[in-house]
Amino acid sequence: MDKRILETIKKQYPIGSRVELVQMDDVQAPPLGTLGTVVGVDDIGSIMVSWDNGSSLNVLYQKDKVKNIY
């Protein structure tokens, strides 16, 4: 992962920010529209989220989609 891209992701999704799930192609994915709190971004650019429904599935860079809600 390019360091500039990684830093951009970290700035866009800082720890503690709230996100809403828009798209995730995984059988264990939370339902679309589920809210969660960003707990970090790993070295490959995955956004680590603590979902409000108890899930902790990561959002994969360029595959899954979330949007900032505040």
PDB file of N, CA and C in Angstrom:
ATOM      1  N   MET A   1       0.854  -1.188   0.000  1.00  0.00           N
ATOM      2  CA  MET A   1       0.000   0.000   0.000  1.00  0.00           C
ATOM      3  C   MET A   1       0.888   1.235   0.000  1.00  0.00           C
ATOM      4  N   ASP A   2       0.635   2.111  -0.925  1.00  0.00           N
ATOM      5  CA  ASP A   2       1.356   3.375  -1.029  1.00  0.00           C
ATOM      6  C   ASP A   2       1.106   4.208   0.229  1.00  0.00           C
ATOM      7  N   LYS A   3       2.146   4.739   0.799  1.00  0.00           N
ATOM      8  CA  LYS A   3       2.027   5.502   2.056  1.00  0.00           C
ATOM      9  C   LYS A   3       1.122   6.723   1.915  1.00  0.00           C
ATOM     10  N   ARG A   4       1.140   7.361   0.741  1.00  0.00           N
ATOM     11  CA  ARG A   4       0.285   8.539   0.543  1.00  0.00           C
ATOM     12  C   ARG A   4      -1.194   8.150   0.561  1.00  0.00           C
ATOM     13  N   ILE A   5      -1.513   7.035  -0.069  1.00  0.00           N
ATOM     14  CA  ILE A   5      -2.898   6.557  -0.070  1.00  0.00           C
ATOM     15  C   ILE A   5      -3.316   6.188   1.346  1.00  0.00           C
ATOM     16  N   LEU A   6      -2.436   5.497   2.059  1.00  0.00           N
ATOM     17  CA  LEU A   6      -2.725   5.101   3.434  1.00  0.00           C
ATOM     18  C   LEU A   6      -2.994   6.316   4.320  1.00  0.00           C
ATOM     19  N   GLU A   7      -2.181   7.357   4.180  1.00  0.00           N
ATOM     20  CA  GLU A   7      -2.385   8.581   4.963  1.00  0.00           C
ATOM     21  C   GLU A   7      -3.694   9.279   4.591  1.00  0.00           C
ATOM     22  N   THR A   8      -4.060   9.238   3.320  1.00  0.00           N
ATOM     23  CA  THR A   8      -5.327   9.823   2.882  1.00  0.00           C
ATOM     24  C   THR A   8      -6.507   9.093   3.522  1.00  0.00           C
ATOM     25  N   ILE A   9      -6.445   7.769   3.543  1.00  0.00           N
ATOM     26  CA  ILE A   9      -7.518   6.975   4.164  1.00  0.00           C
ATOM     27  C   ILE A   9      -7.616   7.311   5.647  1.00  0.00           C
ATOM     28  N   LYS A  10      -6.480   7.397   6.320  1.00  0.00           N
ATOM     29  CA  LYS A  10      -6.468   7.703   7.760  1.00  0.00           C
ATOM     30  C   LYS A  10      -7.051   9.086   8.044  1.00  0.00           C
ATOM     31  N   LYS A  11      -6.787  10.046   7.151  1.00  0.00           N
ATOM     32  CA  LYS A  11      -7.344  11.387   7.337  1.00  0.00           C
ATOM     33  C   LYS A  11      -8.842  11.412   7.068  1.00  0.00           C
ATOM     34  N   GLN A  12      -9.269  10.621   6.084  1.00  0.00           N
ATOM     35  CA  GLN A  12     -10.690  10.588   5.731  1.00  0.00           C
ATOM     36  C   GLN A  12     -11.515   9.841   6.783  1.00  0.00           C
ATOM     37  N   TYR A  13     -10.906   8.834   7.426  1.00  0.00           N
ATOM     38  CA  TYR A  13     -11.609   8.027   8.427  1.00  0.00           C
ATOM     39  C   TYR A  13     -10.805   7.979   9.722  1.00  0.00           C
ATOM     40  N   PRO A  14     -10.741   9.105  10.445  1.00  0.00           N
ATOM     41  CA  PRO A  14      -9.962   9.134  11.695  1.00  0.00           C
ATOM     42  C   PRO A  14     -10.616   8.269  12.779  1.00  0.00           C
ATOM     43  N   ILE A  15      -9.809   7.832  13.701  1.00  0.00           N
ATOM     44  CA  ILE A  15     -10.307   7.038  14.831  1.00  0.00           C
ATOM     45  C   ILE A  15     -11.411   7.821  15.529  1.00  0.00           C
ATOM     46  N   GLY A  16     -12.503   7.120  15.804  1.00  0.00           N
ATOM     47  CA  GLY A  16     -13.632   7.733  16.488  1.00  0.00           C
ATOM     48  C   GLY A  16     -14.705   8.263  15.556  1.00  0.00           C
ATOM     49  N   SER A  17     -14.396   8.364  14.245  1.00  0.00           N
ATOM     50  CA  SER A  17     -15.422   8.855  13.329  1.00  0.00           C
ATOM     51  C   SER A  17     -16.509   7.797  13.140  1.00  0.00           C
ATOM     52  N   ARG A  18     -17.684   8.272  12.812  1.00  0.00           N
ATOM     53  CA  ARG A  18     -18.836   7.389  12.623  1.00  0.00           C
ATOM     54  C   ARG A  18     -19.066   7.187  11.133  1.00  0.00           C
ATOM     55  N   VAL A  19     -19.364   5.946  10.764  1.00  0.00           N
ATOM     56  CA  VAL A  19     -19.587   5.600   9.364  1.00  0.00           C
ATOM     57  C   VAL A  19     -20.868   4.784   9.225  1.00  0.00           C
ATOM     58  N   GLU A  20     -21.377   4.781   7.995  1.00  0.00           N
ATOM     59  CA  GLU A  20     -22.547   3.980   7.644  1.00  0.00           C
ATOM     60  C   GLU A  20     -22.138   3.027   6.519  1.00  0.00           C
ATOM     61  N   LEU A  21     -22.492   1.748   6.641  1.00  0.00           N
ATOM     62  CA  LEU A  21     -22.154   0.770   5.625  1.00  0.00           C
ATOM     63  C   LEU A  21     -23.004   0.983   4.377  1.00  0.00           C
ATOM     64  N   VAL A  22     -22.330   1.113   3.228  1.00  0.00           N
ATOM     65  CA  VAL A  22     -23.001   1.321   1.954  1.00  0.00           C
ATOM     66  C   VAL A  22     -22.941   0.046   1.108  1.00  0.00           C
ATOM     67  N   GLN A  23     -21.778  -0.628   1.120  1.00  0.00           N
ATOM     68  CA  GLN A  23     -21.608  -1.842   0.323  1.00  0.00           C
ATOM     69  C   GLN A  23     -20.538  -2.722   0.949  1.00  0.00           C
ATOM     70  N   MET A  24     -20.836  -4.023   1.073  1.00  0.00           N
ATOM     71  CA  MET A  24     -19.843  -4.985   1.537  1.00  0.00           C
ATOM     72  C   MET A  24     -20.239  -6.344   0.982  1.00  0.00           C
ATOM     73  N   ASP A  25     -19.338  -6.949   0.216  1.00  0.00           N
ATOM     74  CA  ASP A  25     -19.606  -8.237  -0.394  1.00  0.00           C
ATOM     75  C   ASP A  25     -19.024  -9.352   0.475  1.00  0.00           C
ATOM     76  N   ASP A  26     -19.756  -9.696   1.515  1.00  0.00           N
ATOM     77  CA  ASP A  26     -19.323 -10.732   2.455  1.00  0.00           C
ATOM     78  C   ASP A  26     -20.577 -11.328   3.093  1.00  0.00           C
ATOM     79  N   VAL A  27     -20.631 -12.642   3.185  1.00  0.00           N
ATOM     80  CA  VAL A  27     -21.829 -13.286   3.745  1.00  0.00           C
ATOM     81  C   VAL A  27     -22.044 -12.921   5.209  1.00  0.00           C
ATOM     82  N   GLN A  28     -20.986 -12.529   5.890  1.00  0.00           N
ATOM     83  CA  GLN A  28     -21.100 -12.156   7.299  1.00  0.00           C
ATOM     84  C   GLN A  28     -21.182 -10.646   7.497  1.00  0.00           C
ATOM     85  N   ALA A  29     -21.362  -9.908   6.420  1.00  0.00           N
ATOM     86  CA  ALA A  29     -21.423  -8.445   6.490  1.00  0.00           C
ATOM     87  C   ALA A  29     -22.635  -7.992   7.297  1.00  0.00           C
ATOM     88  N   PRO A  30     -22.474  -6.899   8.032  1.00  0.00           N
ATOM     89  CA  PRO A  30     -23.639  -6.302   8.684  1.00  0.00           C
ATOM     90  C   PRO A  30     -24.626  -5.840   7.618  1.00  0.00           C
ATOM     91  N   PRO A  31     -25.881  -5.676   7.969  1.00  0.00           N
ATOM     92  CA  PRO A  31     -26.853  -5.175   6.991  1.00  0.00           C
ATOM     93  C   PRO A  31     -26.455  -3.780   6.483  1.00  0.00           C
ATOM     94  N   LEU A  32     -26.753  -3.515   5.213  1.00  0.00           N
ATOM     95  CA  LEU A  32     -26.491  -2.188   4.668  1.00  0.00           C
ATOM     96  C   LEU A  32     -27.198  -1.150   5.523  1.00  0.00           C
ATOM     97  N   GLY A  33     -26.537  -0.028   5.739  1.00  0.00           N
ATOM     98  CA  GLY A  33     -27.089   1.022   6.582  1.00  0.00           C
ATOM     99  C   GLY A  33     -26.653   0.919   8.033  1.00  0.00           C
ATOM    100  N   THR A  34     -25.982  -0.183   8.399  1.00  0.00           N
ATOM    101  CA  THR A  34     -25.495  -0.330   9.766  1.00  0.00           C
ATOM    102  C   THR A  34     -24.469   0.755  10.059  1.00  0.00           C
ATOM    103  N   LEU A  35     -24.540   1.322  11.255  1.00  0.00           N
ATOM    104  CA  LEU A  35     -23.602   2.359  11.690  1.00  0.00           C
ATOM    105  C   LEU A  35     -22.492   1.735  12.509  1.00  0.00           C
ATOM    106  N   GLY A  36     -21.335   2.396  12.511  1.00  0.00           N
ATOM    107  CA  GLY A  36     -20.222   1.912  13.303  1.00  0.00           C
ATOM    108  C   GLY A  36     -19.234   3.025  13.595  1.00  0.00           C
ATOM    109  N   THR A  37     -18.257   2.694  14.440  1.00  0.00           N
ATOM    110  CA  THR A  37     -17.216   3.637  14.847  1.00  0.00           C
ATOM    111  C   THR A  37     -15.861   3.128  14.359  1.00  0.00           C
ATOM    112  N   VAL A  38     -15.105   3.993  13.694  1.00  0.00           N
ATOM    113  CA  VAL A  38     -13.782   3.629  13.201  1.00  0.00           C
ATOM    114  C   VAL A  38     -12.831   3.491  14.393  1.00  0.00           C
ATOM    115  N   VAL A  39     -12.133   2.345  14.439  1.00  0.00           N
ATOM    116  CA  VAL A  39     -11.164   2.117  15.506  1.00  0.00           C
ATOM    117  C   VAL A  39      -9.727   2.151  14.985  1.00  0.00           C
ATOM    118  N   GLY A  40      -9.582   2.307  13.664  1.00  0.00           N
ATOM    119  CA  GLY A  40      -8.245   2.419  13.087  1.00  0.00           C
ATOM    120  C   GLY A  40      -8.233   2.061  11.619  1.00  0.00           C
ATOM    121  N   VAL A  41      -7.050   2.209  11.017  1.00  0.00           N
ATOM    122  CA  VAL A  41      -6.806   1.809   9.636  1.00  0.00           C
ATOM    123  C   VAL A  41      -5.540   0.963   9.655  1.00  0.00           C
ATOM    124  N   ASP A  42      -5.606  -0.241   9.071  1.00  0.00           N
ATOM    125  CA  ASP A  42      -4.428  -1.115   9.115  1.00  0.00           C
ATOM    126  C   ASP A  42      -3.455  -0.795   7.974  1.00  0.00           C
ATOM    127  N   ASP A  43      -2.348  -1.526   7.913  1.00  0.00           N
ATOM    128  CA  ASP A  43      -1.272  -1.234   6.962  1.00  0.00           C
ATOM    129  C   ASP A  43      -1.634  -1.492   5.505  1.00  0.00           C
ATOM    130  N   ILE A  44      -2.730  -2.217   5.239  1.00  0.00           N
ATOM    131  CA  ILE A  44      -3.146  -2.438   3.852  1.00  0.00           C
ATOM    132  C   ILE A  44      -4.331  -1.551   3.478  1.00  0.00           C
ATOM    133  N   GLY A  45      -4.677  -0.616   4.358  1.00  0.00           N
ATOM    134  CA  GLY A  45      -5.720   0.354   4.059  1.00  0.00           C
ATOM    135  C   GLY A  45      -7.126  -0.065   4.428  1.00  0.00           C
ATOM    136  N   SER A  46      -7.265  -1.195   5.119  1.00  0.00           N
ATOM    137  CA  SER A  46      -8.595  -1.600   5.574  1.00  0.00           C
ATOM    138  C   SER A  46      -9.017  -0.735   6.749  1.00  0.00           C
ATOM    139  N   ILE A  47     -10.267  -0.299   6.716  1.00  0.00           N
ATOM    140  CA  ILE A  47     -10.807   0.516   7.805  1.00  0.00           C
ATOM    141  C   ILE A  47     -11.377  -0.432   8.846  1.00  0.00           C
ATOM    142  N   MET A  48     -10.844  -0.367  10.053  1.00  0.00           N
ATOM    143  CA  MET A  48     -11.300  -1.237  11.131  1.00  0.00           C
ATOM    144  C   MET A  48     -12.461  -0.547  11.833  1.00  0.00           C
ATOM    145  N   VAL A  49     -13.625  -1.229  11.847  1.00  0.00           N
ATOM    146  CA  VAL A  49     -14.843  -0.633  12.368  1.00  0.00           C
ATOM    147  C   VAL A  49     -15.449  -1.515  13.439  1.00  0.00           C
ATOM    148  N   SER A  50     -15.879  -0.888  14.508  1.00  0.00           N
ATOM    149  CA  SER A  50     -16.688  -1.550  15.531  1.00  0.00           C
ATOM    150  C   SER A  50     -18.137  -1.225  15.200  1.00  0.00           C
ATOM    151  N   TRP A  51     -18.817  -2.175  14.574  1.00  0.00           N
ATOM    152  CA  TRP A  51     -20.192  -1.948  14.135  1.00  0.00           C
ATOM    153  C   TRP A  51     -21.138  -1.970  15.315  1.00  0.00           C
ATOM    154  N   ASP A  52     -22.186  -1.151  15.230  1.00  0.00           N
ATOM    155  CA  ASP A  52     -23.153  -1.031  16.328  1.00  0.00           C
ATOM    156  C   ASP A  52     -23.894  -2.336  16.609  1.00  0.00           C
ATOM    157  N   ASN A  53     -23.914  -3.261  15.636  1.00  0.00           N
ATOM    158  CA  ASN A  53     -24.597  -4.540  15.846  1.00  0.00           C
ATOM    159  C   ASN A  53     -23.680  -5.591  16.460  1.00  0.00           C
ATOM    160  N   GLY A  54     -22.452  -5.204  16.828  1.00  0.00           N
ATOM    161  CA  GLY A  54     -21.521  -6.117  17.486  1.00  0.00           C
ATOM    162  C   GLY A  54     -20.473  -6.718  16.558  1.00  0.00           C
ATOM    163  N   SER A  55     -20.617  -6.554  15.267  1.00  0.00           N
ATOM    164  CA  SER A  55     -19.651  -7.069  14.304  1.00  0.00           C
ATOM    165  C   SER A  55     -18.384  -6.218  14.326  1.00  0.00           C
ATOM    166  N   SER A  56     -17.290  -6.810  13.875  1.00  0.00           N
ATOM    167  CA  SER A  56     -16.042  -6.047  13.772  1.00  0.00           C
ATOM    168  C   SER A  56     -15.375  -6.291  12.422  1.00  0.00           C
ATOM    169  N   LEU A  57     -16.157  -6.596  11.400  1.00  0.00           N
ATOM    170  CA  LEU A  57     -15.627  -6.850  10.069  1.00  0.00           C
ATOM    171  C   LEU A  57     -15.012  -5.571   9.489  1.00  0.00           C
ATOM    172  N   ASN A  58     -13.801  -5.694   8.945  1.00  0.00           N
ATOM    173  CA  ASN A  58     -13.113  -4.546   8.361  1.00  0.00           C
ATOM    174  C   ASN A  58     -13.714  -4.166   7.012  1.00  0.00           C
ATOM    175  N   VAL A  59     -13.588  -2.902   6.664  1.00  0.00           N
ATOM    176  CA  VAL A  59     -14.001  -2.389   5.364  1.00  0.00           C
ATOM    177  C   VAL A  59     -12.763  -2.441   4.465  1.00  0.00           C
ATOM    178  N   LEU A  60     -12.828  -3.226   3.391  1.00  0.00           N
ATOM    179  CA  LEU A  60     -11.672  -3.430   2.528  1.00  0.00           C
ATOM    180  C   LEU A  60     -11.510  -2.291   1.524  1.00  0.00           C
ATOM    181  N   TYR A  61     -10.282  -1.786   1.413  1.00  0.00           N
ATOM    182  CA  TYR A  61      -9.952  -0.694   0.504  1.00  0.00           C
ATOM    183  C   TYR A  61     -10.318  -1.066  -0.926  1.00  0.00           C
ATOM    184  N   GLN A  62     -11.022  -0.200  -1.619  1.00  0.00           N
ATOM    185  CA  GLN A  62     -11.443  -0.307  -3.011  1.00  0.00           C
ATOM    186  C   GLN A  62     -12.394  -1.472  -3.283  1.00  0.00           C
ATOM    187  N   LYS A  63     -12.913  -2.114  -2.251  1.00  0.00           N
ATOM    188  CA  LYS A  63     -13.887  -3.187  -2.467  1.00  0.00           C
ATOM    189  C   LYS A  63     -15.204  -2.864  -1.772  1.00  0.00           C
ATOM    190  N   ASP A  64     -15.125  -2.529  -0.499  1.00  0.00           N
ATOM    191  CA  ASP A  64     -16.311  -2.202   0.286  1.00  0.00           C
ATOM    192  C   ASP A  64     -16.468  -0.679   0.347  1.00  0.00           C
ATOM    193  N   LYS A  65     -17.664  -0.238   0.739  1.00  0.00           N
ATOM    194  CA  LYS A  65     -17.896   1.208   0.801  1.00  0.00           C
ATOM    195  C   LYS A  65     -18.635   1.593   2.090  1.00  0.00           C
ATOM    196  N   VAL A  66     -18.132   2.669   2.687  1.00  0.00           N
ATOM    197  CA  VAL A  66     -18.797   3.291   3.826  1.00  0.00           C
ATOM    198  C   VAL A  66     -18.835   4.791   3.565  1.00  0.00           C
ATOM    199  N   LYS A  67     -19.704   5.475   4.292  1.00  0.00           N
ATOM    200  CA  LYS A  67     -19.680   6.935   4.202  1.00  0.00           C
ATOM    201  C   LYS A  67     -19.625   7.501   5.611  1.00  0.00           C
ATOM    202  N   ASN A  68     -18.896   8.610   5.732  1.00  0.00           N
ATOM    203  CA  ASN A  68     -18.821   9.315   7.006  1.00  0.00           C
ATOM    204  C   ASN A  68     -20.191   9.920   7.325  1.00  0.00           C
ATOM    205  N   ILE A  69     -20.613   9.790   8.557  1.00  0.00           N
ATOM    206  CA  ILE A  69     -21.880  10.438   8.945  1.00  0.00           C
ATOM    207  C   ILE A  69     -21.641  11.568   9.929  1.00  0.00           C
ATOM    208  N   TYR A  70     -20.521  11.562  10.640  1.00  0.00           N
ATOM    209  CA  TYR A  70     -20.063  12.670  11.479  1.00  0.00           C
ATOM    210  C   TYR A  70     -18.804  12.287  12.176  1.00  0.00           C
TER     211      TYR A  70
END
